[in-house]
CSV table of C-alpha atoms and ligand atoms in Angstrom, one decimal:
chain,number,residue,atom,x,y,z
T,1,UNK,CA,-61.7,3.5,-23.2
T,2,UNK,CA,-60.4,6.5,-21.8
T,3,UNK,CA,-59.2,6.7,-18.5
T,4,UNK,CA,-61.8,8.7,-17.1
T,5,UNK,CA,-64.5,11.5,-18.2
T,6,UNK,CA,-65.6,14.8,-16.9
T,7,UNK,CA,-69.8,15.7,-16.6
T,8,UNK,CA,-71.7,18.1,-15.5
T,9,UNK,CA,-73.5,17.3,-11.9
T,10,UNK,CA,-76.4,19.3,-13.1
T,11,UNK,CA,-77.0,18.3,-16.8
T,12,UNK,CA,-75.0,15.4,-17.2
T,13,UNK,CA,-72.9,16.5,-20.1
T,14,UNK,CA,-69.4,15.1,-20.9
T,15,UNK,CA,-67.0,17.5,-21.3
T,16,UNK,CA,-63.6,18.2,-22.5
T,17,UNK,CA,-61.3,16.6,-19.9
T,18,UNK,CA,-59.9,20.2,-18.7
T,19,UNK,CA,-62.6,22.1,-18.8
T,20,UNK,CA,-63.2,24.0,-15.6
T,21,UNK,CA,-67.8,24.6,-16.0
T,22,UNK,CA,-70.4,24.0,-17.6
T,23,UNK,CA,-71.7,27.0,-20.0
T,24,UNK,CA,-75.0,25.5,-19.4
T,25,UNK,CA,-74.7,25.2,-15.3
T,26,UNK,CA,-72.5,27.6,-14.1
T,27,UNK,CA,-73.9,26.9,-10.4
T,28,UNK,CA,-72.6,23.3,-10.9
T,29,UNK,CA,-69.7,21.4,-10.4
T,30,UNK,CA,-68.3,19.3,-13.1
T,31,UNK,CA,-66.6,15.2,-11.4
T,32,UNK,CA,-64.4,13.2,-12.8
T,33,UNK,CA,-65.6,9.3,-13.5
T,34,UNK,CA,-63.2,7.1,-13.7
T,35,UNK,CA,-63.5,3.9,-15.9
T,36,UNK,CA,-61.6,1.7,-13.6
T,37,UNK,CA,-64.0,1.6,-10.5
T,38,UNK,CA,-61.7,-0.1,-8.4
T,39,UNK,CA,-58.9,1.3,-6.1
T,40,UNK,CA,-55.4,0.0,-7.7
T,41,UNK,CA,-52.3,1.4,-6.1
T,42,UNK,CA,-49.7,1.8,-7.6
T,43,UNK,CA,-45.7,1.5,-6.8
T,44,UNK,CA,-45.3,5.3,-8.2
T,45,UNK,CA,-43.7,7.8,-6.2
T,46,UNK,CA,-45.8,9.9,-3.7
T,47,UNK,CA,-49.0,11.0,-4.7
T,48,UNK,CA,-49.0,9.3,-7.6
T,49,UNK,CA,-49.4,5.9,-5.7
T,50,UNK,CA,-53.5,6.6,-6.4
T,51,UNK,CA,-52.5,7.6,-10.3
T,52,UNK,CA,-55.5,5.1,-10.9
T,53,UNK,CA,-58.1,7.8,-9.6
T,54,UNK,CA,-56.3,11.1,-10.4
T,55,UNK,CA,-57.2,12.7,-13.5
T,56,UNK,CA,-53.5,12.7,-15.2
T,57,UNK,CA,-52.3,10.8,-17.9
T,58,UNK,CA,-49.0,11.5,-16.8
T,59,UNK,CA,-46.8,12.5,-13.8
T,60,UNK,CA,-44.5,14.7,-12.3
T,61,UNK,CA,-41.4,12.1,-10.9
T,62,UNK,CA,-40.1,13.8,-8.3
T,63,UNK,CA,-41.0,16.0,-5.4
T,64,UNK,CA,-44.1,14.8,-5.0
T,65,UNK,CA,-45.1,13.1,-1.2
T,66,UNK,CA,-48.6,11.6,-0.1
T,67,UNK,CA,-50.9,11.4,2.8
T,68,UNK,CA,-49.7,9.0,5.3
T,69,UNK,CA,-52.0,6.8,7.8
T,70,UNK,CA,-51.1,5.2,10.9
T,71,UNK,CA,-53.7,4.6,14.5
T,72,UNK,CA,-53.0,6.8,16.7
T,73,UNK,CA,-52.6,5.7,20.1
T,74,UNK,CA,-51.8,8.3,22.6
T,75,UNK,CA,-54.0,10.9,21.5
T,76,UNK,CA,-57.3,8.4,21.4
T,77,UNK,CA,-56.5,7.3,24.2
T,78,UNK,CA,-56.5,10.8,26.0
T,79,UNK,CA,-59.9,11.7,24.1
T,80,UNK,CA,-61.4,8.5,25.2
T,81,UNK,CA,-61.6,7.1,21.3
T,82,UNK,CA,-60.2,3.5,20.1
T,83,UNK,CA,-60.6,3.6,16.6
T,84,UNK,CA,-58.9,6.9,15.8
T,85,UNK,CA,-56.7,7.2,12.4
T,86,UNK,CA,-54.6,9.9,11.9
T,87,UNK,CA,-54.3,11.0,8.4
T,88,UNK,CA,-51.2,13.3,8.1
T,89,UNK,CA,-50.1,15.7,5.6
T,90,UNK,CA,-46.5,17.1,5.7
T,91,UNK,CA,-43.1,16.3,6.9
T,92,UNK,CA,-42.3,13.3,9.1
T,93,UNK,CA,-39.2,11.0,8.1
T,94,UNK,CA,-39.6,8.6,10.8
T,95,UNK,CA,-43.5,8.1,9.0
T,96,UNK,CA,-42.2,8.1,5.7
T,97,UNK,CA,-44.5,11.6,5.4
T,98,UNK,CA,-42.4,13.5,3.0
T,99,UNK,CA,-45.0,16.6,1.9
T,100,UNK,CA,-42.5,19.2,1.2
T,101,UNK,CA,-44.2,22.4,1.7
T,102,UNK,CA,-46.0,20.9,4.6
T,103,UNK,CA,-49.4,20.7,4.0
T,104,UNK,CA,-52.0,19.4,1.8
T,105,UNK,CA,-52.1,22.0,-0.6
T,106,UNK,CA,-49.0,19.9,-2.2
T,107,UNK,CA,-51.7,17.1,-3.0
T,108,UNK,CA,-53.4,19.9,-5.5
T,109,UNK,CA,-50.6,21.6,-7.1
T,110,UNK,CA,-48.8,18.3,-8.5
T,111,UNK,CA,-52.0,17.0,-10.1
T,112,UNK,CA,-52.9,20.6,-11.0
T,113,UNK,CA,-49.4,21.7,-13.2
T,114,UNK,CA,-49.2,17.8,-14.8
T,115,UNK,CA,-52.4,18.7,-15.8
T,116,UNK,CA,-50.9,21.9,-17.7
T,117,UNK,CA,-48.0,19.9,-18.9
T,118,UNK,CA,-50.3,17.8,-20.4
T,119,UNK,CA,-52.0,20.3,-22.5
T,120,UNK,CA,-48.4,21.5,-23.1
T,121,UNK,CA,-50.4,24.4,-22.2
T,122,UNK,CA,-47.9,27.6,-22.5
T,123,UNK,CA,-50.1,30.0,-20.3
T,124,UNK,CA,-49.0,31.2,-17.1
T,125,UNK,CA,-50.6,29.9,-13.7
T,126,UNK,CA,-52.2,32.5,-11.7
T,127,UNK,CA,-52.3,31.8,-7.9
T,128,UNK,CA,-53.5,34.2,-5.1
T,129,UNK,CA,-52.7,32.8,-1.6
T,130,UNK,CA,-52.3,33.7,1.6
T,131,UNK,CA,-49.9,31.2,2.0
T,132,UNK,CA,-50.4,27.1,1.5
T,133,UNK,CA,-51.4,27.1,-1.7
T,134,UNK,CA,-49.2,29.4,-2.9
T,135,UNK,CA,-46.1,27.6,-1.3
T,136,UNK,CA,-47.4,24.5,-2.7
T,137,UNK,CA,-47.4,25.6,-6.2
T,138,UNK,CA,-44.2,27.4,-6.2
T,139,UNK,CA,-42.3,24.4,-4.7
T,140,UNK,CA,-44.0,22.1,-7.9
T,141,UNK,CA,-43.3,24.9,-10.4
T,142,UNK,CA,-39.7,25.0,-9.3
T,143,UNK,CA,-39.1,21.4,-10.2
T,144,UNK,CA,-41.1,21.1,-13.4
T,145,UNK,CA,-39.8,24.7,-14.3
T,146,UNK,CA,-43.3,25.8,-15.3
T,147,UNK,CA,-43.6,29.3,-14.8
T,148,UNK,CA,-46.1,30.5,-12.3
T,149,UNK,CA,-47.4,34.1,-11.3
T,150,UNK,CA,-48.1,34.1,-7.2
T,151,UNK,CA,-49.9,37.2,-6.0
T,152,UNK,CA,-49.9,37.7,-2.1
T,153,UNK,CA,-50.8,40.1,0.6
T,154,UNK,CA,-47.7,41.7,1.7
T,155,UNK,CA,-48.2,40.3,5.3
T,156,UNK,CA,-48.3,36.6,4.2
T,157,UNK,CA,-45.0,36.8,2.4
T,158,UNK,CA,-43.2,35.1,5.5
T,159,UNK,CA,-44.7,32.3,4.6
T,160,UNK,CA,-43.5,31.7,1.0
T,161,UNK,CA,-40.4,29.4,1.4
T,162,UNK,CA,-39.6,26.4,-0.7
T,163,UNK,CA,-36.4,24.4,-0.1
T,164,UNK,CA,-35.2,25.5,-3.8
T,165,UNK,CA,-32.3,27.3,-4.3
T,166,UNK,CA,-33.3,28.7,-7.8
T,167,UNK,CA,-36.7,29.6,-8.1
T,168,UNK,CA,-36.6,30.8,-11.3
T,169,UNK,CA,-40.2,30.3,-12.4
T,170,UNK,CA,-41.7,31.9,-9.8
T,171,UNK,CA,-42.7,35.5,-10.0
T,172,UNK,CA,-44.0,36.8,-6.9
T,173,UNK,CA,-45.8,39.7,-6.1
T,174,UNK,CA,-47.0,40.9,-3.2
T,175,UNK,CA,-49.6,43.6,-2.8
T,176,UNK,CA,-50.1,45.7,0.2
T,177,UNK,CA,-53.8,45.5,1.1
T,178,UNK,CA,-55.8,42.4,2.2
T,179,UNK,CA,-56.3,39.0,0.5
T,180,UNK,CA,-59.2,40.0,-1.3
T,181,UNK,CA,-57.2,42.8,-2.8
T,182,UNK,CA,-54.6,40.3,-3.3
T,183,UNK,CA,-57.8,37.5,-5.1
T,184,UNK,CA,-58.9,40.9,-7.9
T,185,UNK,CA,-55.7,41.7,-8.8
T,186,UNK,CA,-54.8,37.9,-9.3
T,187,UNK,CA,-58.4,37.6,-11.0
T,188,UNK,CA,-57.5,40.3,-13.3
T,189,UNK,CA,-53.9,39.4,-14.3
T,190,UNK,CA,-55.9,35.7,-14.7
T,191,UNK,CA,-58.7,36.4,-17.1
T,192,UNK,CA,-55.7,38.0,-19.5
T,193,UNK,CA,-54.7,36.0,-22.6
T,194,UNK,CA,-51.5,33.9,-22.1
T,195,UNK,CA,-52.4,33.5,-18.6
T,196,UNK,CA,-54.5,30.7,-16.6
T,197,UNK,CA,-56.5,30.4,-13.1
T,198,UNK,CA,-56.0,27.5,-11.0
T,199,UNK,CA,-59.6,27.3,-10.4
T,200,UNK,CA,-59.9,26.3,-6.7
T,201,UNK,CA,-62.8,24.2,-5.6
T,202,UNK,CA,-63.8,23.9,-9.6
T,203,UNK,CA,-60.6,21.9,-10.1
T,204,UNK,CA,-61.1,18.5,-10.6
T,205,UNK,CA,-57.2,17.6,-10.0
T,206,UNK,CA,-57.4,19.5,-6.9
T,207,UNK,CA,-60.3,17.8,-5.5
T,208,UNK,CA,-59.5,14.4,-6.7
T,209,UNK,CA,-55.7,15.4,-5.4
T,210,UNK,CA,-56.9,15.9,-1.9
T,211,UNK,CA,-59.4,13.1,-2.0
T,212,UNK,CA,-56.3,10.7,-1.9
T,213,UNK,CA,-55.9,11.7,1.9
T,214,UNK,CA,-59.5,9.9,2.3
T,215,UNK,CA,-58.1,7.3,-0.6
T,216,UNK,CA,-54.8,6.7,2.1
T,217,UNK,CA,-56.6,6.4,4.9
T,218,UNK,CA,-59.1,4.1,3.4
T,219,UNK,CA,-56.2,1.9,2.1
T,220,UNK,CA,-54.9,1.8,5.3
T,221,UNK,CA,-57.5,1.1,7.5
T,222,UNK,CA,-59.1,-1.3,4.9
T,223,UNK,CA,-62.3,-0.2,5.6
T,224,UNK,CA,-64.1,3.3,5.2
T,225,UNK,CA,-65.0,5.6,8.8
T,226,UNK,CA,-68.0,6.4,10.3
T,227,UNK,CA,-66.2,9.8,10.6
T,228,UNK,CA,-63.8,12.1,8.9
T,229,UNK,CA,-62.8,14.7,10.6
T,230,UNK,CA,-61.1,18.5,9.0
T,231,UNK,CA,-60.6,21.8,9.4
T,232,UNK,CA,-61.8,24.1,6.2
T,233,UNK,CA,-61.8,27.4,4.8
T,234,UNK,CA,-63.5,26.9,1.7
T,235,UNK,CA,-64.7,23.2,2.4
T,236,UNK,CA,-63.1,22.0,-1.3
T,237,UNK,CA,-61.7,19.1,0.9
T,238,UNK,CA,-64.5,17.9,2.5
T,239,UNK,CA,-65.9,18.3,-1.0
T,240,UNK,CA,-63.3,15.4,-1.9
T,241,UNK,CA,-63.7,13.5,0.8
T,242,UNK,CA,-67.4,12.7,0.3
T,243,UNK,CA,-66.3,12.3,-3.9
T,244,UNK,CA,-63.7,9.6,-3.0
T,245,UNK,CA,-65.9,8.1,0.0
T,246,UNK,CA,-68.7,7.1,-3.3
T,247,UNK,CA,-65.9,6.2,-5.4
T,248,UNK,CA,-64.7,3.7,-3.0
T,249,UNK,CA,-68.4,3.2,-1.7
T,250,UNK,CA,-69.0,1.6,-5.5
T,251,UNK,CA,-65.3,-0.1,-5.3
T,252,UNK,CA,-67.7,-2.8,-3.2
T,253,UNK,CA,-64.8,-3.7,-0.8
T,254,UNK,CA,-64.8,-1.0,1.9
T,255,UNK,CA,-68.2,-1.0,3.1
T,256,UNK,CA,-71.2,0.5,2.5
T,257,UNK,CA,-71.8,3.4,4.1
T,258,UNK,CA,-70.6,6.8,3.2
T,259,UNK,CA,-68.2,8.6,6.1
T,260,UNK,CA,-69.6,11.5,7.9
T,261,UNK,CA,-68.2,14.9,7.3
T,262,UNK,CA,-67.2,16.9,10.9
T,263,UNK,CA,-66.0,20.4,9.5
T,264,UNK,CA,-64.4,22.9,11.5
T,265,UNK,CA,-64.1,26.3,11.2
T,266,UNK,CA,-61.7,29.0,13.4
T,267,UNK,CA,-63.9,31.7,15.3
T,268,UNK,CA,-64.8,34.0,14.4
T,269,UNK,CA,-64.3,34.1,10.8
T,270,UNK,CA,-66.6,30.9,10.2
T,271,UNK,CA,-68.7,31.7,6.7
T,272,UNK,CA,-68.8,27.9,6.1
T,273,UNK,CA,-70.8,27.3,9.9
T,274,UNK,CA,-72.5,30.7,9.4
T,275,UNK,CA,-73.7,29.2,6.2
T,276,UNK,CA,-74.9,26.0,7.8
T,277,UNK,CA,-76.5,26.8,10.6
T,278,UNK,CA,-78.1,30.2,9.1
T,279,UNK,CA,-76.3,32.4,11.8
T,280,UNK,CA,-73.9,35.2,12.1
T,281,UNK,CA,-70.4,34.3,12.7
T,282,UNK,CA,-68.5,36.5,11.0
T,283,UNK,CA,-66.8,39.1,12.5
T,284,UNK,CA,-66.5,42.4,10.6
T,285,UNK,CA,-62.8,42.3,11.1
T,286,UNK,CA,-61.5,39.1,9.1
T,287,UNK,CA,-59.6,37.6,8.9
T,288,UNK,CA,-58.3,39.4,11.6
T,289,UNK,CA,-58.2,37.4,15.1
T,290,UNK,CA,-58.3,34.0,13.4
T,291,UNK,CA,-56.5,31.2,15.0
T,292,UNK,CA,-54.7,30.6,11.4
T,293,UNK,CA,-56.3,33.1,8.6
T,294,UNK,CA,-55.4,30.2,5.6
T,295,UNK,CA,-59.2,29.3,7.2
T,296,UNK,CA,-61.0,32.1,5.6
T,297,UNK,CA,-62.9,32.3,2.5
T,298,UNK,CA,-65.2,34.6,1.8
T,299,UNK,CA,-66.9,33.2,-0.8
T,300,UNK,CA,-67.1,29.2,-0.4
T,301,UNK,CA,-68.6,26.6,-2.9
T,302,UNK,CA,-71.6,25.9,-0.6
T,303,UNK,CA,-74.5,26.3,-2.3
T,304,UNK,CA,-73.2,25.1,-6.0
T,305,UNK,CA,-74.2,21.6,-6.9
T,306,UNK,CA,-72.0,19.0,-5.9
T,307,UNK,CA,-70.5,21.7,-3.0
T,308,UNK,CA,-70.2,21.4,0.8
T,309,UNK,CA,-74.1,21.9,1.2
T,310,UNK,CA,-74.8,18.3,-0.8
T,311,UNK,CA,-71.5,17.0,0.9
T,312,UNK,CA,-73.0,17.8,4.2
T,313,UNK,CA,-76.4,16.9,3.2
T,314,UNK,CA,-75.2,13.2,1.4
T,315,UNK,CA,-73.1,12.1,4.8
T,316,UNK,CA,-75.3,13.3,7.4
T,317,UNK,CA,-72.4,15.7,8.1
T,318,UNK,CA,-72.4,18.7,10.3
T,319,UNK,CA,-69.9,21.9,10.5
T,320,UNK,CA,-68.6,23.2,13.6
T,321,UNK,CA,-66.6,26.4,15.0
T,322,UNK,CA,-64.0,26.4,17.6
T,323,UNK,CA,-62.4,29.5,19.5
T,324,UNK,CA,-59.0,30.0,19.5
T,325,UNK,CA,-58.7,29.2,23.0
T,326,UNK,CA,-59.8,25.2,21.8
T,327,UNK,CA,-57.9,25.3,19.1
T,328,UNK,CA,-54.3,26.1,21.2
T,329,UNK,CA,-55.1,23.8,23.9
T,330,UNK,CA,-55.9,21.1,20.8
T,331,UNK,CA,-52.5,22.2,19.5
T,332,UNK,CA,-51.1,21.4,22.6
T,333,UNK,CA,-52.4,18.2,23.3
T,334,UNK,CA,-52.1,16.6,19.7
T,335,UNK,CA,-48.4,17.7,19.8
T,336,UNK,CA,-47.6,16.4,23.0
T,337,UNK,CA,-49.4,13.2,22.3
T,338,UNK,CA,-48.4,12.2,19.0
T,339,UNK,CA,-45.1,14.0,18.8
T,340,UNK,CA,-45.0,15.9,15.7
T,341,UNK,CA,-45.8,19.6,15.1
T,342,UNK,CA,-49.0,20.6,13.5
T,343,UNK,CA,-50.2,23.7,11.2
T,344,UNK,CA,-52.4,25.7,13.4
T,345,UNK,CA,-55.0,24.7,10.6
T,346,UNK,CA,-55.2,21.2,11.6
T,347,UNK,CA,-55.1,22.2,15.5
T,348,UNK,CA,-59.0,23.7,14.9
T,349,UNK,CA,-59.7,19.9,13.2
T,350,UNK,CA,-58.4,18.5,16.3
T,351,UNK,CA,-60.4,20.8,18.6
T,352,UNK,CA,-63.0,19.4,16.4
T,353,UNK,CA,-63.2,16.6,16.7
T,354,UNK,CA,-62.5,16.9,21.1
T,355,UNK,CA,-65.9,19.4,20.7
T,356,UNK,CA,-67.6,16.1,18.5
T,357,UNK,CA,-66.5,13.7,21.2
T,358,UNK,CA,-67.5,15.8,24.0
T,359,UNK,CA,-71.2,16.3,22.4
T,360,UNK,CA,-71.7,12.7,22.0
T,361,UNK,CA,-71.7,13.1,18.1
T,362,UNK,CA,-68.8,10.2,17.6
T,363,UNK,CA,-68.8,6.9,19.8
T,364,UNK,CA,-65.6,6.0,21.3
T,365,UNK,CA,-65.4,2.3,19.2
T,366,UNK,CA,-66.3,3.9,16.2
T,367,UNK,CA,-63.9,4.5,13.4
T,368,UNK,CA,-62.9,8.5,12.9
T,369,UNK,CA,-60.4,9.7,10.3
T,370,UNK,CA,-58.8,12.8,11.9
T,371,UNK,CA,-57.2,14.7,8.7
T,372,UNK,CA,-53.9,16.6,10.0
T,373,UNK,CA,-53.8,19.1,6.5
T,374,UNK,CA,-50.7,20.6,7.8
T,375,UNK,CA,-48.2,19.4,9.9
T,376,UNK,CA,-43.8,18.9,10.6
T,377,UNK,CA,-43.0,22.3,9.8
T,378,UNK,CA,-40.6,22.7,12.7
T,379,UNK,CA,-39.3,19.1,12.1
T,380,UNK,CA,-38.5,20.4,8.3
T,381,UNK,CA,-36.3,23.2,9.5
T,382,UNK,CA,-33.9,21.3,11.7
T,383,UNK,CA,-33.5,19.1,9.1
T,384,UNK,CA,-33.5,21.2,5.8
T,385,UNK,CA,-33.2,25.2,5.1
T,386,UNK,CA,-35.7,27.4,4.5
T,387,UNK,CA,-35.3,29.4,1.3
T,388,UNK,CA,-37.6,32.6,1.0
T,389,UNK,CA,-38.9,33.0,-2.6
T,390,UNK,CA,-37.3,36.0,-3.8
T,391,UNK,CA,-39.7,39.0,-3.8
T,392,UNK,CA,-40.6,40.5,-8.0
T,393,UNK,CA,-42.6,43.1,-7.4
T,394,UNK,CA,-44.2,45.0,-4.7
T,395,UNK,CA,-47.4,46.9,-5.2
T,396,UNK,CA,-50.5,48.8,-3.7
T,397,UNK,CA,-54.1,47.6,-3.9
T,398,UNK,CA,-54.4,51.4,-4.9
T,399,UNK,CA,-52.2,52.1,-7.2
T,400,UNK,CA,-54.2,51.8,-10.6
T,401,UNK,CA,-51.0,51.1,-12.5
T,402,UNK,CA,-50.9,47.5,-10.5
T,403,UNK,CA,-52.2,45.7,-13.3
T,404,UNK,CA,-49.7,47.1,-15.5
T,405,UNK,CA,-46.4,46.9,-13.5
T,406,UNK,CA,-47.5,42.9,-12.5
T,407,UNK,CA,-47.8,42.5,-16.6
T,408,UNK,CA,-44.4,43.8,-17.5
T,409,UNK,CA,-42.8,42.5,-14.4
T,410,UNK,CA,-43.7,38.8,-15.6
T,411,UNK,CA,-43.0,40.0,-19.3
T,412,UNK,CA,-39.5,40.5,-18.2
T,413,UNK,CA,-39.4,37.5,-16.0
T,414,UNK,CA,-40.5,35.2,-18.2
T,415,UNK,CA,-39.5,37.4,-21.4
T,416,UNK,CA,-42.8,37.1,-23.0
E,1,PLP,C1,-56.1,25.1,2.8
E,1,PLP,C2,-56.0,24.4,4.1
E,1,PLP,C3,-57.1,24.0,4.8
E,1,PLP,C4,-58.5,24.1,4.3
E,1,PLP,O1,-58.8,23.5,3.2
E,1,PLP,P1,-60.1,23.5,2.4
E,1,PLP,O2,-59.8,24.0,1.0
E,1,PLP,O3,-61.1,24.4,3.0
E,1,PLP,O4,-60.6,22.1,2.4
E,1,PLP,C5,-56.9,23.3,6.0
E,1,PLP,N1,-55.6,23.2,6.5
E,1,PLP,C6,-54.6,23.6,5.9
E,1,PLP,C7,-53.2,23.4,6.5
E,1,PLP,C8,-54.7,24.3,4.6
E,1,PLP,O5,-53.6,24.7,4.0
C-alpha cells in the first residue's frame, strides 16, 4: 500500500501524489491521507521526526530543525493560564530549537524541495516573498543545491540572509514596487516551461509541514488542546492545524475533541478577520503600518473548500485583530517572561491569545497551544553570522522588459 494518497475535498477523486488541484474543483483543496493512521515518530533528524505523516518518500538529512514544545511557566502565570504550551519555531540551543532561518516557514520548504527531488523534477522553484518564505527556501536550496528563483520587493531584501557562504542556487531578484508587483512578476516567470510554483496554501507538503508544529505539541503534551493559538496572514497554518488535529483525532489516543482555532491578524491590514466577521478592516494603505507586513495577504484561501472558513467553521474557531500597540506590549511581555526573542509575527499571536483570555474565550485550567512561528533571531546572530544572499538582478515593476532580463538572468545563472 502506498504511503499515503491525495483527493479531492470536493469530489473525492484520487489524484497523482503531486498534483497541486483538481481540474474538476478548482475552488477545492486537494489532503493528503495517510495509510498509517497512527502517529509514529521517528528518530530522523528534525522535521523529519513526523516522516510518518509528511507526504515524502524521502528526506533531506541535514539542515532541517522542528517545532519544539515545552509548558510555559512564567508567561501563564502572568496571563493568569495553567495549562499553556508553548510551541516554538526557530532558534534556541538551550531548547534544542534549531530552525535555521528562524521561523516556521523552514517546516514548508524542506518537505516542499524533497518533494521536487523526488520527481527528480529539473524545473526551477518560483518563490515571491516578502521575506520568511523566501529565506526559508533559499536556506534548503543551498544545501540540496536545487536551484531556486526568489522574487522580492526591493524593501524586503534586508531580510534575505541564510548562514551559507555559497549560495549558488539562489537567484534573487528584487523588484522595486510592492509585493504584489513582486507575486505577478513571480507568477509570470512561474507559469513558463522549465519553471515551477510553490503553490502556497494548495501545497500539501506545506500544510502537512506546518501541521507537525500541532503534531509536536500534541506529542508533547500527550493529549490534544482545547485551544491553539496563531498569528496568520493567509491562515494556510491554521489550515494545518485543524488537518493534523482530525488526523490525530482518528489516531484514537489523544482525545476526542478537535482544538479550537484563535487566529490573529495585525491591524489594520486584517483581510482574514474582515473576511470573518463581514467588516472592513483594511486599510487602503497595506501593508503599510503593519505591526510585521509577512501578515498580509491579499488574497487568502478562505472561502475554498477545505480553507480557513471550514477550519473556523469545523473547530468552533474565531479570528481576531490586534493593534500594534497590543502586539509591542505582547512582544514585550512574552520576551521578558520566557526569555527568548520572538518574530513580531508571533508577538500579534501572543496579543492574541492575552485579548482571548481577557474576553473570557479561554479558561485559565484549560489546555491552549500558543504557536511562536518565529522566534531566536537575535539569539542566532550572537551565535552564528548573518550572510546576505547576494543580490542577481534588480528591476522595476514598470519596466516591460522585467520578464525578460529575470529569464536571461537565471539562463545565465543556472546556464539553461
Ligand atoms: C508566514 C508567517 C505567519 C503566517 O502564516 P500563515 O501562512 O498565515 O499560516 C506567521 N508568522 C510567521 C513568523 C510567518 O513567517
Amino acid at each position: 500500500m502506498d504511503k499515503y494518497s491525495v483527493k479531492c475535498l470536493q469530489c473525492g477523486e484520487v489524484h497523482d501524489s503531486y498534483s497541486l488541484n483538481c481540474k474538476k474543483d478548482d475552488e477545492s483543496l486537494l489532503r493528503a491521507y495517510y495509510a498509517s493512521k497512527q502517529l509514529i515518530p521517528t528518530d530522523m533528524p528534525g522535521i523529519w521526526k513526523y516522516y510518518n505523516w509528511l507526504p515524502v518518500t524521502g528526506i533531506i538529512e541535514d539542515g532541517s530543525g522542528r517545532t519544539i514544545t515545552y509548558k510555559s511557566e512564567n508567561l501563564a502565570l502572568a496571563i493568569g493560564l495553567d495549562d499553556l504550551w508553548i510551541a516554538f519555531n526557530g532558534y534556541w540551543p538551550q531548547k534544542n530549537a534549531y530552525l535555521m532561518t528562524c521561523t516556521f516557514k523552514d517546516l514548508e520548504s524542506f518537505p516542499t524541495m524533497q518533494r521536487l527531488r523526488e520527481q527528480e523534477d529539473k524545473r526551477i522553484m518560483v518563490v515571491a516573498s516578502a521575506g520568511n518564505t523566501a529565506r526559508a527556501f533559499a536556506h534548503v536550496c543551498s544545501i540540496t543545491g536545487q536551484p531556486l528563483l526568489l522574487v522580492v520587493p526591493k524593501e524586503s531584501v534586508h531580510r534575505l540572509w541564510t548562514l551559507h557562504d555559497d549560495n549558488h542556487s539562489v537567484c534573487l531578484v528584487t523588484v522595486e514596487g510592492d509585493y504584489f508587483d513582486a507575486i505577478a512578476l513571480a507568477g509570470k516567470i512561474a507559469s513558463r516551461e522549465g519553471f515551477v510554483n510553490e503553490g502556497g496554501a494548495k501545497n500539501i507538503a506545506r500544510r502537512d509541514g506546518m501541521g507537525t508544529v500541532m503534531l509536536d505539541a500534541v506529542l508533547t503534551s500527550n493529549e490534544l488542546p482545547a485551544h491553539y493559538f496563531q498569528a496568520v496572514g493567509s491562515g494556510t497554518g491554521g489550515i494545518s492545524a485543524w488537518e493534523a488535529s482530525m488526523r490525530l483525532l482518528e489516531d484514537g489516543r489523544f482525545g476526542n475533541t478537535l482544538p479550537k482555532l484563535h487566529l490573529g491578524q495585525s491591524l489594520p491590514c486584517a483581510p482574514l478577520y474582515s473576511l470573518w466577521h463581514d467588516t472592513d478592516a483594511v486599510d487602503a494603505a497595506c501593508p503599510d503600518g503593519m505591526y510585521d507586513d509577512v501578515l498580509f495577504n491579499r488574497k487568502p484561501p478562505f472561502a475554498v473548500k477545505g480553507g480557513v472558513k471550514d477550519a473556523l467553521e469545523a473547530t468552533n474557531g474565531s479570528i481576531y485583530a490586534v493593534s500594534n500597540k497590543e502586539a509591542s506590549d505582547a512582544q514585550e511581555l512574552f520576551e521578558n517572561s520566557e526569555g527568548i526573542d520572538i518574530n513580531p509575527a508571533a508577538a500579534v499571536a501572543v496579543a492574541t491569545l492575552i485579548q482571548a483570555v481577557k474576553a473570557g474565550n479561554v479558561k485559565s485550567g484549560e489546555k491552549i497551544v500558543l504557536n511562536i512561528t518565529g522566534g531566536g533571531q537575535k539569539c542566532l546572530m550572537q551565535d552564528h553570522e548573518l550572510k546576505q544572499l547576494h543580490v542577481s538582478l534588480a528591476v522595476s515593476a514598470k519596466d516591460e522588459e522585467a520578464e525578460n532580463k529575470v529569464i536571461k538572468t537565471v539562463a545565465e545563472k543556472f546556464g539553461v
